[in-house]
Amino acid sequence: MNYVFDFSVLLGNFGPLVEGLKTTFLLALGANALGLTLGFLVCLLAMAPLWILRLPAKMFIEFFRCTPVLIQIVWFFYCVPIIFNVFLDPITMGVMALGLNLIAFNAEAYRAGIQAVPKEHHDACVALGLGSWHKTIYVIFPQALRNAVPVLMTNGITILQQSALVAIVAVADLMYAGKMLATDTYRPLEVFTAVAVIYFLMSLPISQVVTYLERRQDASVER
């Protein structure tokens, strides 16, 4: 028997998906805010000359890059409250769990961006008498950010898609709403197809911007 798709089941049931989409946006925006800001700080610590600063930062980066995101989310939701007696609302917990992962990946993106800054620019800062703080903020960071933007945006897309994993710990995001709707309507193929299309429509514009920026960078290098 051939399965017949019936997307009419979604016509009166978009409310839960819209609410789940709002939560997904909050998770993605919060995680990206953490990743973009603290990622640069962790990058600087990982590149610090003092091992007491460098070693913990590198261990943090390697841990979150080398363990599955799903395990990180489950551990954060179930172990942190038990070990540290900290109880936060599910969205805040989701933002922190996803944000920690993104911080590690963005730190590596920033590191590559910093290493791409020409050595002459570092020498110019010394010649101008700029201190380490002013050199980092006004010379290194703007160039590192420009170099790292395509990777940072790609990481942002990835974390948007990985936010669906919080459904496993019952955070009411888009994926969780889709799972509940599929259970209620007995039409999982239609519901999860719609959910996949929504994730695709959110990710595609950002992906196109990344492609455009990469082409611009390649063109500037060729010039």
PDB file of C-alpha atoms in Angstrom:
ATOM      1  CA  MET A   1       0.000   0.000   0.000  1.00  0.00           C
ATOM      2  CA  ASN A   2       1.373   3.391  -1.029  1.00  0.00           C
ATOM      3  CA  TYR A   3       1.356   6.069   1.639  1.00  0.00           C
ATOM      4  CA  VAL A   4      -0.719   9.142   0.752  1.00  0.00           C
ATOM      5  CA  PHE A   5       0.525  12.406   2.212  1.00  0.00           C
ATOM      6  CA  ASP A   6      -2.170  14.613   3.705  1.00  0.00           C
ATOM      7  CA  PHE A   7      -0.756  17.995   4.727  1.00  0.00           C
ATOM      8  CA  SER A   8      -4.239  19.341   5.464  1.00  0.00           C
ATOM      9  CA  VAL A   9      -3.726  18.036   8.999  1.00  0.00           C
ATOM     10  CA  LEU A  10      -1.336  20.935   9.540  1.00  0.00           C
ATOM     11  CA  LEU A  11      -3.786  23.678   8.569  1.00  0.00           C
ATOM     12  CA  GLY A  12      -5.374  24.012  11.984  1.00  0.00           C
ATOM     13  CA  ASN A  13      -2.356  22.944  14.003  1.00  0.00           C
ATOM     14  CA  PHE A  14       0.328  25.525  13.257  1.00  0.00           C
ATOM     15  CA  GLY A  15      -0.090  27.166  16.680  1.00  0.00           C
ATOM     16  CA  PRO A  16       2.108  24.679  18.578  1.00  0.00           C
ATOM     17  CA  LEU A  17       4.738  24.778  15.811  1.00  0.00           C
ATOM     18  CA  VAL A  18       4.863  28.585  15.929  1.00  0.00           C
ATOM     19  CA  GLU A  19       5.320  28.519  19.709  1.00  0.00           C
ATOM     20  CA  GLY A  20       8.049  25.915  19.341  1.00  0.00           C
ATOM     21  CA  LEU A  21       9.681  28.051  16.652  1.00  0.00           C
ATOM     22  CA  LYS A  22       9.827  30.996  19.069  1.00  0.00           C
ATOM     23  CA  THR A  23      11.670  28.831  21.582  1.00  0.00           C
ATOM     24  CA  THR A  24      14.068  27.623  18.892  1.00  0.00           C
ATOM     25  CA  PHE A  25      14.865  31.250  17.980  1.00  0.00           C
ATOM     26  CA  LEU A  26      15.506  32.097  21.635  1.00  0.00           C
ATOM     27  CA  LEU A  27      17.824  29.114  22.011  1.00  0.00           C
ATOM     28  CA  ALA A  28      19.747  29.922  18.830  1.00  0.00           C
ATOM     29  CA  LEU A  29      20.040  33.647  19.545  1.00  0.00           C
ATOM     30  CA  GLY A  30      21.109  33.102  23.153  1.00  0.00           C
ATOM     31  CA  ALA A  31      23.677  30.456  22.234  1.00  0.00           C
ATOM     32  CA  ASN A  32      25.109  32.648  19.460  1.00  0.00           C
ATOM     33  CA  ALA A  33      25.354  35.626  21.812  1.00  0.00           C
ATOM     34  CA  LEU A  34      27.439  33.513  24.189  1.00  0.00           C
ATOM     35  CA  GLY A  35      29.475  31.960  21.410  1.00  0.00           C
ATOM     36  CA  LEU A  36      30.372  35.220  19.672  1.00  0.00           C
ATOM     37  CA  THR A  37      31.437  37.041  22.831  1.00  0.00           C
ATOM     38  CA  LEU A  38      32.918  34.411  25.127  1.00  0.00           C
ATOM     39  CA  GLY A  39      34.378  32.495  22.194  1.00  0.00           C
ATOM     40  CA  PHE A  40      36.857  35.321  21.598  1.00  0.00           C
ATOM     41  CA  LEU A  41      37.758  35.453  25.294  1.00  0.00           C
ATOM     42  CA  VAL A  42      38.394  31.707  25.413  1.00  0.00           C
ATOM     43  CA  CYS A  43      40.459  32.047  22.235  1.00  0.00           C
ATOM     44  CA  LEU A  44      42.676  34.677  23.873  1.00  0.00           C
ATOM     45  CA  LEU A  45      43.113  32.488  26.946  1.00  0.00           C
ATOM     46  CA  ALA A  46      44.002  29.486  24.767  1.00  0.00           C
ATOM     47  CA  MET A  47      46.686  31.588  23.062  1.00  0.00           C
ATOM     48  CA  ALA A  48      48.014  33.135  26.288  1.00  0.00           C
ATOM     49  CA  PRO A  49      51.724  32.705  27.028  1.00  0.00           C
ATOM     50  CA  LEU A  50      51.000  31.559  30.607  1.00  0.00           C
ATOM     51  CA  TRP A  51      50.214  27.851  30.780  1.00  0.00           C
ATOM     52  CA  ILE A  52      47.952  28.367  33.814  1.00  0.00           C
ATOM     53  CA  LEU A  53      45.604  30.330  31.519  1.00  0.00           C
ATOM     54  CA  ARG A  54      46.250  28.402  28.319  1.00  0.00           C
ATOM     55  CA  LEU A  55      45.791  24.842  29.606  1.00  0.00           C
ATOM     56  CA  PRO A  56      42.244  25.188  31.072  1.00  0.00           C
ATOM     57  CA  ALA A  57      41.069  27.043  27.957  1.00  0.00           C
ATOM     58  CA  LYS A  58      42.454  24.351  25.650  1.00  0.00           C
ATOM     59  CA  MET A  59      40.926  21.595  27.787  1.00  0.00           C
ATOM     60  CA  PHE A  60      37.564  23.387  27.621  1.00  0.00           C
ATOM     61  CA  ILE A  61      37.788  23.675  23.829  1.00  0.00           C
ATOM     62  CA  GLU A  62      38.803  20.068  23.287  1.00  0.00           C
ATOM     63  CA  PHE A  63      36.158  18.699  25.659  1.00  0.00           C
ATOM     64  CA  PHE A  64      33.256  20.448  23.949  1.00  0.00           C
ATOM     65  CA  ARG A  65      34.605  19.807  20.450  1.00  0.00           C
ATOM     66  CA  CYS A  66      35.296  16.114  21.047  1.00  0.00           C
ATOM     67  CA  THR A  67      32.122  14.993  22.842  1.00  0.00           C
ATOM     68  CA  PRO A  68      28.636  14.650  21.305  1.00  0.00           C
ATOM     69  CA  VAL A  69      26.322  17.647  21.725  1.00  0.00           C
ATOM     70  CA  LEU A  70      23.508  15.344  22.831  1.00  0.00           C
ATOM     71  CA  ILE A  71      25.619  14.016  25.706  1.00  0.00           C
ATOM     72  CA  GLN A  72      26.536  17.581  26.701  1.00  0.00           C
ATOM     73  CA  ILE A  73      22.866  18.627  26.771  1.00  0.00           C
ATOM     74  CA  VAL A  74      21.734  15.596  28.776  1.00  0.00           C
ATOM     75  CA  TRP A  75      24.636  15.966  31.228  1.00  0.00           C
ATOM     76  CA  PHE A  76      23.968  19.677  31.661  1.00  0.00           C
ATOM     77  CA  PHE A  77      20.241  19.225  32.277  1.00  0.00           C
ATOM     78  CA  TYR A  78      20.487  16.287  34.670  1.00  0.00           C
ATOM     79  CA  CYS A  79      23.913  16.475  36.295  1.00  0.00           C
ATOM     80  CA  VAL A  80      24.361  20.217  36.932  1.00  0.00           C
ATOM     81  CA  PRO A  81      21.247  20.476  39.170  1.00  0.00           C
ATOM     82  CA  ILE A  82      22.347  17.418  41.153  1.00  0.00           C
ATOM     83  CA  ILE A  83      26.025  18.313  41.512  1.00  0.00           C
ATOM     84  CA  PHE A  84      25.779  22.080  41.955  1.00  0.00           C
ATOM     85  CA  ASN A  85      22.212  22.374  43.259  1.00  0.00           C
ATOM     86  CA  VAL A  86      21.446  24.898  40.486  1.00  0.00           C
ATOM     87  CA  PHE A  87      17.934  24.889  39.055  1.00  0.00           C
ATOM     88  CA  LEU A  88      17.172  27.166  36.100  1.00  0.00           C
ATOM     89  CA  ASP A  89      14.299  27.346  33.640  1.00  0.00           C
ATOM     90  CA  PRO A  90      14.576  24.966  30.635  1.00  0.00           C
ATOM     91  CA  ILE A  91      15.258  27.682  28.036  1.00  0.00           C
ATOM     92  CA  THR A  92      18.107  29.170  30.086  1.00  0.00           C
ATOM     93  CA  MET A  93      19.571  25.705  30.588  1.00  0.00           C
ATOM     94  CA  GLY A  94      19.267  25.026  26.854  1.00  0.00           C
ATOM     95  CA  VAL A  95      20.970  28.308  25.965  1.00  0.00           C
ATOM     96  CA  MET A  96      23.832  27.584  28.343  1.00  0.00           C
ATOM     97  CA  ALA A  97      24.297  24.001  27.145  1.00  0.00           C
ATOM     98  CA  LEU A  98      24.297  24.972  23.465  1.00  0.00           C
ATOM     99  CA  GLY A  99      26.289  28.138  24.170  1.00  0.00           C
ATOM    100  CA  LEU A 100      29.146  26.263  25.844  1.00  0.00           C
ATOM    101  CA  ASN A 101      29.467  24.051  22.790  1.00  0.00           C
ATOM    102  CA  LEU A 102      29.421  27.037  20.440  1.00  0.00           C
ATOM    103  CA  ILE A 103      31.997  28.910  22.530  1.00  0.00           C
ATOM    104  CA  ALA A 104      34.487  26.093  21.941  1.00  0.00           C
ATOM    105  CA  PHE A 105      33.964  26.007  18.167  1.00  0.00           C
ATOM    106  CA  ASN A 106      33.948  29.789  17.826  1.00  0.00           C
ATOM    107  CA  ALA A 107      37.159  30.001  19.851  1.00  0.00           C
ATOM    108  CA  GLU A 108      38.861  27.908  17.184  1.00  0.00           C
ATOM    109  CA  ALA A 109      37.344  30.094  14.445  1.00  0.00           C
ATOM    110  CA  TYR A 110      38.699  33.206  16.160  1.00  0.00           C
ATOM    111  CA  ARG A 111      42.109  31.557  16.592  1.00  0.00           C
ATOM    112  CA  ALA A 112      42.313  30.883  12.859  1.00  0.00           C
ATOM    113  CA  GLY A 113      41.217  34.471  12.212  1.00  0.00           C
ATOM    114  CA  ILE A 114      43.901  35.864  14.518  1.00  0.00           C
ATOM    115  CA  GLN A 115      46.596  33.715  12.947  1.00  0.00           C
ATOM    116  CA  ALA A 116      45.565  35.062   9.535  1.00  0.00           C
ATOM    117  CA  VAL A 117      46.365  38.648  10.610  1.00  0.00           C
ATOM    118  CA  PRO A 118      49.625  39.630   8.855  1.00  0.00           C
ATOM    119  CA  LYS A 119      52.710  39.759  11.057  1.00  0.00           C
ATOM    120  CA  GLU A 120      53.376  43.286   9.803  1.00  0.00           C
ATOM    121  CA  HIS A 121      50.253  44.500  11.595  1.00  0.00           C
ATOM    122  CA  HIS A 122      51.565  43.171  14.896  1.00  0.00           C
ATOM    123  CA  ASP A 123      54.888  44.886  14.256  1.00  0.00           C
ATOM    124  CA  ALA A 124      53.082  48.131  13.444  1.00  0.00           C
ATOM    125  CA  CYS A 125      51.301  48.005  16.813  1.00  0.00           C
ATOM    126  CA  VAL A 126      54.663  47.675  18.555  1.00  0.00           C
ATOM    127  CA  ALA A 127      56.080  50.551  16.526  1.00  0.00           C
ATOM    128  CA  LEU A 128      53.117  52.747  17.472  1.00  0.00           C
ATOM    129  CA  GLY A 129      53.528  51.878  21.138  1.00  0.00           C
ATOM    130  CA  LEU A 130      50.104  50.259  21.500  1.00  0.00           C
ATOM    131  CA  GLY A 131      49.616  48.210  24.642  1.00  0.00           C
ATOM    132  CA  SER A 132      48.361  44.622  24.515  1.00  0.00           C
ATOM    133  CA  TRP A 133      44.770  45.612  25.336  1.00  0.00           C
ATOM    134  CA  HIS A 134      44.516  48.367  22.701  1.00  0.00           C
ATOM    135  CA  LYS A 135      46.280  46.193  20.141  1.00  0.00           C
ATOM    136  CA  THR A 136      43.824  43.341  20.738  1.00  0.00           C
ATOM    137  CA  ILE A 137      40.653  45.461  20.712  1.00  0.00           C
ATOM    138  CA  TYR A 138      41.413  47.974  17.961  1.00  0.00           C
ATOM    139  CA  VAL A 139      43.716  46.060  15.600  1.00  0.00           C
ATOM    140  CA  ILE A 140      43.566  42.286  16.065  1.00  0.00           C
ATOM    141  CA  PHE A 141      39.898  41.733  16.928  1.00  0.00           C
ATOM    142  CA  PRO A 142      38.381  43.609  13.936  1.00  0.00           C
ATOM    143  CA  GLN A 143      40.579  41.724  11.480  1.00  0.00           C
ATOM    144  CA  ALA A 144      40.112  38.373  13.212  1.00  0.00           C
ATOM    145  CA  LEU A 145      36.347  38.912  13.224  1.00  0.00           C
ATOM    146  CA  ARG A 146      36.318  39.725   9.515  1.00  0.00           C
ATOM    147  CA  ASN A 147      38.394  36.629   8.737  1.00  0.00           C
ATOM    148  CA  ALA A 148      36.265  34.411  10.957  1.00  0.00           C
ATOM    149  CA  VAL A 149      32.780  35.681   9.978  1.00  0.00           C
ATOM    150  CA  PRO A 150      32.013  32.887   7.452  1.00  0.00           C
ATOM    151  CA  VAL A 151      32.987  30.181   9.944  1.00  0.00           C
ATOM    152  CA  LEU A 152      31.150  31.919  12.793  1.00  0.00           C
ATOM    153  CA  MET A 153      27.986  32.105  10.697  1.00  0.00           C
ATOM    154  CA  THR A 154      28.341  28.458   9.691  1.00  0.00           C
ATOM    155  CA  ASN A 155      28.694  27.556  13.365  1.00  0.00           C
ATOM    156  CA  GLY A 156      25.557  29.619  14.012  1.00  0.00           C
ATOM    157  CA  ILE A 157      23.626  27.561  11.462  1.00  0.00           C
ATOM    158  CA  THR A 158      24.931  24.374  13.034  1.00  0.00           C
ATOM    159  CA  ILE A 159      23.841  25.377  16.532  1.00  0.00           C
ATOM    160  CA  LEU A 160      20.402  26.373  15.176  1.00  0.00           C
ATOM    161  CA  GLN A 161      19.989  22.873  13.818  1.00  0.00           C
ATOM    162  CA  GLN A 162      21.498  21.212  16.882  1.00  0.00           C
ATOM    163  CA  SER A 163      19.046  23.092  19.097  1.00  0.00           C
ATOM    164  CA  ALA A 164      16.544  20.418  18.043  1.00  0.00           C
ATOM    165  CA  LEU A 165      18.392  18.054  20.395  1.00  0.00           C
ATOM    166  CA  VAL A 166      16.937  19.821  23.442  1.00  0.00           C
ATOM    167  CA  ALA A 167      13.656  18.106  22.593  1.00  0.00           C
ATOM    168  CA  ILE A 168      15.163  14.982  24.197  1.00  0.00           C
ATOM    169  CA  VAL A 169      15.036  16.748  27.583  1.00  0.00           C
ATOM    170  CA  ALA A 170      11.485  18.037  26.970  1.00  0.00           C
ATOM    171  CA  VAL A 171      12.303  21.662  26.119  1.00  0.00           C
ATOM    172  CA  ALA A 172       9.306  22.862  24.077  1.00  0.00           C
ATOM    173  CA  ASP A 173      11.197  23.895  20.942  1.00  0.00           C
ATOM    174  CA  LEU A 174      10.152  23.356  17.320  1.00  0.00           C
ATOM    175  CA  MET A 175      11.268  19.725  17.281  1.00  0.00           C
ATOM    176  CA  TYR A 176       9.457  18.945  20.538  1.00  0.00           C
ATOM    177  CA  ALA A 177       6.290  20.655  19.288  1.00  0.00           C
ATOM    178  CA  GLY A 178       6.520  18.631  16.097  1.00  0.00           C
ATOM    179  CA  LYS A 179       6.906  15.407  18.048  1.00  0.00           C
ATOM    180  CA  MET A 180       3.845  16.195  20.160  1.00  0.00           C
ATOM    181  CA  LEU A 181       1.805  17.166  17.099  1.00  0.00           C
ATOM    182  CA  ALA A 182       2.825  13.990  15.277  1.00  0.00           C
ATOM    183  CA  THR A 183       1.671  11.946  18.257  1.00  0.00           C
ATOM    184  CA  ASP A 184      -1.664  13.775  18.473  1.00  0.00           C
ATOM    185  CA  THR A 185      -2.478  13.634  14.753  1.00  0.00           C
ATOM    186  CA  TYR A 186      -0.977  10.230  13.907  1.00  0.00           C
ATOM    187  CA  ARG A 187       0.612  11.878  10.848  1.00  0.00           C
ATOM    188  CA  PRO A 188       4.364  11.850  11.635  1.00  0.00           C
ATOM    189  CA  LEU A 189       5.541  12.028   8.016  1.00  0.00           C
ATOM    190  CA  GLU A 190       3.617  15.215   7.276  1.00  0.00           C
ATOM    191  CA  VAL A 191       4.527  16.871  10.569  1.00  0.00           C
ATOM    192  CA  PHE A 192       8.243  16.089  10.484  1.00  0.00           C
ATOM    193  CA  THR A 193       8.416  17.042   6.805  1.00  0.00           C
ATOM    194  CA  ALA A 194       6.958  20.438   7.735  1.00  0.00           C
ATOM    195  CA  VAL A 195       9.432  20.767  10.622  1.00  0.00           C
ATOM    196  CA  ALA A 196      12.335  19.928   8.290  1.00  0.00           C
ATOM    197  CA  VAL A 197      11.147  22.548   5.783  1.00  0.00           C
ATOM    198  CA  ILE A 198      10.978  25.180   8.559  1.00  0.00           C
ATOM    199  CA  TYR A 199      14.569  24.426   9.649  1.00  0.00           C
ATOM    200  CA  PHE A 200      15.646  24.564   6.004  1.00  0.00           C
ATOM    201  CA  LEU A 201      13.987  27.944   5.431  1.00  0.00           C
ATOM    202  CA  MET A 202      15.696  29.333   8.536  1.00  0.00           C
ATOM    203  CA  SER A 203      19.131  28.037   7.575  1.00  0.00           C
ATOM    204  CA  LEU A 204      19.147  28.720   3.819  1.00  0.00           C
ATOM    205  CA  PRO A 205      19.379  32.562   3.931  1.00  0.00           C
ATOM    206  CA  ILE A 206      22.288  32.423   6.391  1.00  0.00           C
ATOM    207  CA  SER A 207      24.002  29.802   4.230  1.00  0.00           C
ATOM    208  CA  GLN A 208      23.691  32.068   1.181  1.00  0.00           C
ATOM    209  CA  VAL A 209      25.202  34.979   3.122  1.00  0.00           C
ATOM    210  CA  VAL A 210      28.126  32.744   4.133  1.00  0.00           C
ATOM    211  CA  THR A 211      28.700  31.779   0.503  1.00  0.00           C
ATOM    212  CA  TYR A 212      28.648  35.440  -0.528  1.00  0.00           C
ATOM    213  CA  LEU A 213      31.124  36.452   2.173  1.00  0.00           C
ATOM    214  CA  GLU A 214      33.477  33.608   1.275  1.00  0.00           C
ATOM    215  CA  ARG A 215      33.453  34.706  -2.366  1.00  0.00           C
ATOM    216  CA  ARG A 216      34.216  38.276  -1.345  1.00  0.00           C
ATOM    217  CA  GLN A 217      37.117  37.126   0.822  1.00  0.00           C
ATOM    218  CA  ASP A 218      38.490  34.970  -2.012  1.00  0.00           C
ATOM    219  CA  ALA A 219      38.215  37.894  -4.409  1.00  0.00           C
ATOM    220  CA  SER A 220      40.007  40.247  -1.994  1.00  0.00           C
ATOM    221  CA  VAL A 221      42.823  37.735  -1.548  1.00  0.00           C
ATOM    222  CA  GLU A 222      43.244  37.384  -5.314  1.00  0.00           C
ATOM    223  CA  ARG A 223      43.511  41.184  -5.643  1.00  0.00           C
TER     224      ARG A 223
END
